[in-house]
Amino acid sequence: METKKAHIIEKLGKNPSKKMIILGGMHGNEINGIEAIEEVLPRLKEIFDENNGEIWFLRGNEPALKAGERFVEKDLNRLWLDEHIYNKEDDSIADFKSLRVLHDLIINDICQGLFENCYFLDLHTFSAPSGIFAIPAANDKSLEFARSFGVPFIERLSDSLPGTALSYFGRKGMTSVVFEGGTHYSPEATRNLVAGIWHALAQAGFIDEKLQEVKQSRKLLIDISKDLPHHLELTYRHKLDDYQNFKMNPGFYNFKPVKKSDNLAVQNKEIILSPDSGFMLMPLYQKKGSDGFFIVKEK
Ligand SMILES: [Zn+2]
């Protein structure tokens, strides 16, 4: 029986006036987020002033994390819609169960209906060989929070992906950002996610900006982003209903420039051409996924 407790890695702090939720493993194969949380925790416990808010570190898709799979039957990060949250009929599907337990934990136990002072940082990695970026929910606070990381950030992506936790909590009024740290299982991804956590905690006022960890983290994020475009927006999403019949051509990576009509992938034996020029984002190089790739443009 999956419980709320199974999703809580650690809770720090005793002042409920503001809350930070940092979640790893929304996708069960993305263990770098959990590793990053475990790396930050010992030092954070030493320096965090308990009167400075509450910080909650959570695990995402618990059964998928145990299985080492992106999801069990359904992508948990496409299920954050009322029709799934409040439909009790299919608790036999493990990902739906995780959704409802996490939803109850975050909405009722952690935020207690007070979303204005709640931050949500969702740690992810991807299957492409390089890149780093942030995705804000579609509200101004989230946009400014995403911009503050110093890495590329992408507008209009949150709106175009129905059922992400990002957009769900953003619509509740939370400051909500996805941080994509790097390639699945790479040491760089964990290092980058660690930096993202330190930056976020300082930016939101939970810890002192003058801490060495914060300064080093900010320098790292700016350094690794210096040759990447900074402010982007989504122009195209290649949604997949059946990921098994999709194969991305080799050689793509995040922010690789593409031109209109470039040959990108094969789907059901048909060649997929780029509908537009721009930059490639999140080309799919893993066996499970809801999207083949995205095209983004500089804003
Ligand atoms: Zn993910």
Short mmCIF file of C-alpha atoms and ligand atoms in Angstrom, two decimals:
data_model
loop_
_atom_site.label_atom_id
_atom_site.label_comp_id
_atom_site.label_asym_id
_atom_site.label_seq_id
_atom_site.Cartn_x
_atom_site.Cartn_y
_atom_site.Cartn_z
CA MET A 1 0.00 0.00 0.00
CA GLU A 2 1.54 3.27 -1.11
CA THR A 3 1.52 5.92 1.61
CA LYS A 4 2.25 9.64 1.73
CA LYS A 5 5.23 8.87 3.97
CA ALA A 6 6.87 6.88 1.17
CA HIS A 7 7.05 10.10 -0.89
CA ILE A 8 8.75 12.21 1.80
CA ILE A 9 12.55 12.16 1.71
CA GLU A 10 12.91 14.90 4.32
CA LYS A 11 11.10 17.87 5.78
CA LEU A 12 13.14 20.74 7.20
CA GLY A 13 11.95 23.81 9.07
CA LYS A 14 9.16 24.79 11.44
CA ASN A 15 7.83 28.05 10.07
CA PRO A 16 4.84 27.45 7.76
CA SER A 17 4.79 31.03 6.41
CA LYS A 18 6.52 29.88 3.21
CA LYS A 19 7.17 26.48 1.70
CA MET A 20 9.51 25.00 -0.88
CA ILE A 21 8.71 21.62 -2.42
CA ILE A 22 11.64 20.00 -4.24
CA LEU A 23 10.70 16.80 -6.03
CA GLY A 24 12.91 14.18 -7.69
CA GLY A 25 11.83 11.16 -9.71
CA MET A 26 8.53 12.34 -11.20
CA HIS A 27 9.83 10.00 -13.90
CA GLY A 28 11.07 6.82 -12.26
CA ASN A 29 14.19 6.52 -14.44
CA GLU A 30 15.34 10.03 -13.46
CA ILE A 31 17.28 9.13 -10.34
CA ASN A 32 19.68 12.08 -10.64
CA GLY A 33 17.06 14.25 -8.93
CA ILE A 34 17.00 11.92 -5.91
CA GLU A 35 20.82 11.80 -5.89
CA ALA A 36 21.00 15.60 -5.98
CA ILE A 37 18.60 15.90 -3.03
CA GLU A 38 20.65 13.39 -1.04
CA GLU A 39 23.81 15.33 -1.85
CA VAL A 40 22.40 18.67 -0.70
CA LEU A 41 20.71 17.45 2.49
CA PRO A 42 23.63 16.95 4.94
CA ARG A 43 25.02 20.46 4.40
CA LEU A 44 21.58 22.05 4.21
CA LYS A 45 20.66 20.56 7.59
CA GLU A 46 23.77 22.21 9.08
CA ILE A 47 23.07 25.69 7.76
CA PHE A 48 19.27 25.96 7.46
CA ASP A 49 17.54 28.17 10.02
CA GLU A 50 14.34 26.34 11.02
CA ASN A 51 12.51 29.66 11.37
CA ASN A 52 13.05 30.39 7.69
CA GLY A 53 10.19 28.38 6.23
CA GLU A 54 9.56 24.73 5.42
CA ILE A 55 11.51 22.76 2.82
CA TRP A 56 9.98 19.49 1.67
CA PHE A 57 12.02 17.00 -0.38
CA LEU A 58 9.79 14.50 -2.16
CA ARG A 59 10.01 11.38 -4.32
CA GLY A 60 7.76 11.36 -7.39
CA ASN A 61 6.55 8.17 -9.09
CA GLU A 62 7.32 5.75 -6.25
CA PRO A 63 6.53 2.42 -8.00
CA ALA A 64 8.34 3.55 -11.18
CA LEU A 65 11.40 4.60 -9.13
CA LYS A 66 11.44 1.15 -7.55
CA ALA A 67 11.23 -0.44 -11.01
CA GLY A 68 13.80 1.95 -12.53
CA GLU A 69 11.31 2.76 -15.30
CA ARG A 70 10.05 6.12 -16.57
CA PHE A 71 6.52 5.07 -15.55
CA VAL A 72 4.62 1.85 -14.89
CA GLU A 73 1.65 2.19 -17.26
CA LYS A 74 0.97 5.92 -17.55
CA ASP A 75 3.35 8.91 -17.57
CA LEU A 76 2.75 10.47 -14.11
CA ASN A 77 3.78 13.84 -15.50
CA ARG A 78 0.85 13.84 -17.93
CA LEU A 79 -1.80 12.85 -15.36
CA TRP A 80 -2.18 16.09 -13.35
CA LEU A 81 -5.74 16.79 -14.47
CA ASP A 82 -8.88 16.80 -12.32
CA GLU A 83 -10.38 14.01 -14.41
CA HIS A 84 -7.60 11.68 -13.20
CA ILE A 85 -7.07 13.07 -9.70
CA TYR A 86 -10.72 12.75 -8.67
CA ASN A 87 -11.56 9.55 -10.55
CA LYS A 88 -11.17 6.69 -8.08
CA GLU A 89 -11.97 3.89 -10.50
CA ASP A 90 -8.49 2.95 -11.62
CA ASP A 91 -6.35 2.87 -8.47
CA SER A 92 -5.14 -0.51 -9.71
CA ILE A 93 -2.85 1.39 -12.11
CA ALA A 94 0.21 2.23 -10.01
CA ASP A 95 0.84 5.64 -11.61
CA PHE A 96 -2.70 6.83 -10.82
CA LYS A 97 -2.22 5.76 -7.21
CA SER A 98 1.05 7.76 -7.02
CA LEU A 99 -0.75 10.76 -8.52
CA ARG A 100 -3.48 10.76 -5.89
CA VAL A 101 -1.16 10.17 -2.95
CA LEU A 102 1.21 12.96 -4.09
CA HIS A 103 -1.68 15.31 -4.83
CA ASP A 104 -3.13 14.82 -1.34
CA LEU A 105 0.30 15.28 0.26
CA ILE A 106 1.16 18.50 -1.61
CA ILE A 107 -2.24 20.18 -1.71
CA ASN A 108 -3.60 19.27 1.70
CA ASP A 109 -0.68 18.45 4.01
CA ILE A 110 2.05 20.76 2.68
CA CYS A 111 0.38 23.78 1.07
CA GLN A 112 -2.84 23.49 3.08
CA GLY A 113 -4.66 25.43 0.41
CA LEU A 114 -2.31 28.43 0.71
CA PHE A 115 -0.57 28.47 -2.66
CA GLU A 116 0.74 32.05 -2.78
CA ASN A 117 3.74 31.23 -0.60
CA CYS A 118 4.39 27.75 -1.99
CA TYR A 119 7.24 27.03 -4.39
CA PHE A 120 7.45 23.88 -6.50
CA LEU A 121 10.79 22.82 -8.04
CA ASP A 122 10.48 19.69 -10.17
CA LEU A 123 13.86 18.05 -10.95
CA HIS A 124 14.18 16.23 -14.26
CA THR A 125 16.74 14.78 -16.69
CA PHE A 126 16.40 13.84 -20.36
CA SER A 127 17.60 11.24 -22.85
CA ALA A 128 19.35 13.67 -25.25
CA PRO A 129 23.14 13.95 -24.98
CA SER A 130 23.48 17.53 -23.72
CA GLY A 131 21.78 20.72 -22.55
CA ILE A 132 20.30 22.31 -19.45
CA PHE A 133 17.14 24.42 -19.13
CA ALA A 134 14.25 25.57 -16.97
CA ILE A 135 10.54 25.58 -17.77
CA PRO A 136 8.28 28.02 -15.89
CA ALA A 137 4.57 27.52 -15.28
CA ALA A 138 2.45 30.09 -17.08
CA ASN A 139 2.42 32.83 -14.43
CA ASP A 140 4.70 35.84 -13.93
CA LYS A 141 6.24 34.66 -10.65
CA SER A 142 7.23 31.36 -12.22
CA LEU A 143 8.69 33.11 -15.26
CA GLU A 144 10.89 35.33 -13.08
CA PHE A 145 11.93 32.36 -10.94
CA ALA A 146 12.91 30.34 -14.05
CA ARG A 147 14.82 33.32 -15.48
CA SER A 148 16.83 33.63 -12.25
CA PHE A 149 18.61 30.27 -12.73
CA GLY A 150 20.80 31.74 -15.50
CA VAL A 151 20.16 28.71 -17.76
CA PRO A 152 17.98 28.73 -20.90
CA PHE A 153 14.28 29.00 -20.02
CA ILE A 154 11.36 28.18 -22.24
CA GLU A 155 8.01 29.91 -22.31
CA ARG A 156 4.75 28.41 -23.59
CA LEU A 157 5.93 24.84 -23.05
CA SER A 158 3.99 24.43 -19.81
CA ASP A 159 0.70 25.35 -21.52
CA SER A 160 1.19 22.99 -24.40
CA LEU A 161 1.72 19.90 -22.23
CA PRO A 162 -1.57 18.91 -20.62
CA GLY A 163 -1.28 17.13 -17.30
CA THR A 164 2.14 18.20 -16.01
CA ALA A 165 2.57 18.84 -12.29
CA LEU A 166 4.24 22.11 -13.36
CA SER A 167 1.13 23.51 -15.00
CA TYR A 168 -1.21 22.06 -12.36
CA PHE A 169 0.55 23.79 -9.47
CA GLY A 170 1.16 26.90 -11.57
CA ARG A 171 -2.59 27.26 -12.12
CA LYS A 172 -3.11 27.01 -8.34
CA GLY A 173 -0.95 30.15 -8.05
CA MET A 174 2.28 28.49 -6.94
CA THR A 175 5.70 29.57 -8.18
CA SER A 176 6.39 26.48 -10.20
CA VAL A 177 9.46 25.55 -12.27
CA VAL A 178 10.82 22.41 -13.93
CA PHE A 179 14.60 22.23 -13.86
CA GLU A 180 16.11 19.90 -16.49
CA GLY A 181 19.64 19.22 -15.28
CA GLY A 182 21.19 17.04 -18.00
CA THR A 183 21.33 13.55 -19.46
CA HIS A 184 19.82 10.63 -17.50
CA TYR A 185 22.33 8.92 -15.18
CA SER A 186 25.20 11.35 -15.97
CA PRO A 187 27.29 12.77 -13.10
CA GLU A 188 26.94 16.22 -14.70
CA ALA A 189 23.14 16.05 -14.36
CA THR A 190 23.38 15.41 -10.62
CA ARG A 191 25.97 18.20 -10.24
CA ASN A 192 23.74 20.62 -12.17
CA LEU A 193 20.61 19.66 -10.22
CA VAL A 194 22.51 20.18 -6.96
CA ALA A 195 23.42 23.67 -8.20
CA GLY A 196 19.80 24.31 -9.15
CA ILE A 197 18.61 23.38 -5.65
CA TRP A 198 21.10 25.70 -3.94
CA HIS A 199 20.23 28.54 -6.28
CA ALA A 200 16.47 28.05 -5.85
CA LEU A 201 16.65 27.96 -2.05
CA ALA A 202 18.65 31.19 -1.98
CA GLN A 203 16.56 32.91 -4.65
CA ALA A 204 13.36 32.18 -2.71
CA GLY A 205 14.92 33.41 0.56
CA PHE A 206 15.17 30.09 2.43
CA ILE A 207 18.97 30.33 2.78
CA ASP A 208 21.60 33.09 2.63
CA GLU A 209 22.78 34.12 -0.83
CA LYS A 210 26.28 34.66 0.56
CA LEU A 211 26.81 30.96 1.27
CA GLN A 212 29.73 29.45 -0.65
CA GLU A 213 27.47 26.68 -2.05
CA VAL A 214 25.12 29.28 -3.53
CA LYS A 215 27.87 31.38 -5.10
CA GLN A 216 29.57 28.34 -6.64
CA SER A 217 26.26 26.97 -7.90
CA ARG A 218 25.30 30.22 -9.60
CA LYS A 219 28.70 30.49 -11.24
CA LEU A 220 28.41 26.90 -12.53
CA LEU A 221 24.93 27.42 -14.00
CA ILE A 222 26.00 30.61 -15.79
CA ASP A 223 29.25 29.06 -17.04
CA ILE A 224 27.62 25.99 -18.57
CA SER A 225 24.92 28.12 -20.22
CA LYS A 226 27.18 30.78 -21.73
CA ASP A 227 27.01 29.44 -25.30
CA LEU A 228 23.29 28.57 -25.16
CA PRO A 229 20.31 30.79 -26.08
CA HIS A 230 18.78 32.26 -22.90
CA HIS A 231 15.12 33.15 -23.40
CA LEU A 232 13.08 30.90 -25.68
CA GLU A 233 9.54 29.97 -26.50
CA LEU A 234 7.95 26.82 -27.77
CA THR A 235 6.82 26.81 -31.38
CA TYR A 236 6.10 23.12 -32.00
CA ARG A 237 5.44 19.95 -29.99
CA HIS A 238 5.65 16.55 -31.70
CA LYS A 239 3.20 14.60 -29.55
CA LEU A 240 3.29 10.81 -29.63
CA ASP A 241 0.29 8.60 -29.15
CA ASP A 242 2.41 5.53 -29.77
CA TYR A 243 6.06 5.96 -28.83
CA GLN A 244 6.93 2.46 -30.02
CA ASN A 245 6.59 3.48 -33.67
CA PHE A 246 8.75 6.60 -33.39
CA LYS A 247 12.49 6.74 -33.98
CA MET A 248 14.46 9.98 -33.71
CA ASN A 249 17.35 10.23 -36.16
CA PRO A 250 20.74 10.16 -34.43
CA GLY A 251 22.80 13.29 -33.79
CA PHE A 252 20.27 15.66 -32.21
CA TYR A 253 20.74 17.35 -28.85
CA ASN A 254 19.10 20.19 -26.92
CA PHE A 255 19.47 23.57 -28.70
CA LYS A 256 20.92 22.09 -31.90
CA PRO A 257 19.78 24.51 -34.63
CA VAL A 258 17.31 22.98 -37.13
CA LYS A 259 15.94 24.34 -40.38
CA LYS A 260 12.47 23.94 -41.82
CA SER A 261 12.13 20.58 -43.64
CA ASP A 262 15.21 19.03 -41.99
CA ASN A 263 14.83 15.26 -41.72
CA LEU A 264 14.31 14.59 -38.01
CA ALA A 265 12.77 11.20 -37.38
CA VAL A 266 10.87 8.19 -38.71
CA GLN A 267 7.36 7.42 -37.51
CA ASN A 268 5.28 4.51 -38.79
CA LYS A 269 7.77 4.25 -41.68
CA GLU A 270 7.19 7.88 -42.67
CA ILE A 271 9.87 10.54 -42.59
CA ILE A 272 9.20 13.40 -40.15
CA LEU A 273 10.45 16.77 -41.41
CA SER A 274 10.94 19.81 -39.23
CA PRO A 275 7.84 22.04 -39.52
CA ASP A 276 9.87 25.15 -38.73
CA SER A 277 13.34 26.51 -38.12
CA GLY A 278 14.59 27.00 -34.57
CA PHE A 279 16.33 24.87 -31.95
CA MET A 280 15.74 21.20 -31.19
CA LEU A 281 14.52 20.47 -27.65
CA MET A 282 14.24 17.12 -25.88
CA PRO A 283 14.71 14.74 -28.82
CA LEU A 284 13.48 11.34 -27.62
CA TYR A 285 16.25 8.76 -27.27
CA GLN A 286 14.59 6.40 -24.81
CA LYS A 287 12.03 3.68 -25.22
CA LYS A 288 9.15 5.40 -23.39
CA GLY A 289 7.85 8.93 -23.86
CA SER A 290 4.86 11.12 -24.66
CA ASP A 291 6.67 13.49 -27.02
CA GLY A 292 9.10 12.91 -29.87
CA PHE A 293 10.71 16.34 -29.77
CA PHE A 294 10.00 20.05 -29.44
CA ILE A 295 11.09 23.04 -31.55
CA VAL A 296 11.85 26.29 -29.72
CA LYS A 297 12.77 29.79 -30.90
CA GLU A 298 14.70 32.60 -29.29
CA LYS A 299 12.42 35.29 -27.87
ZN ZN B 1 11.32 13.85 -16.62
#
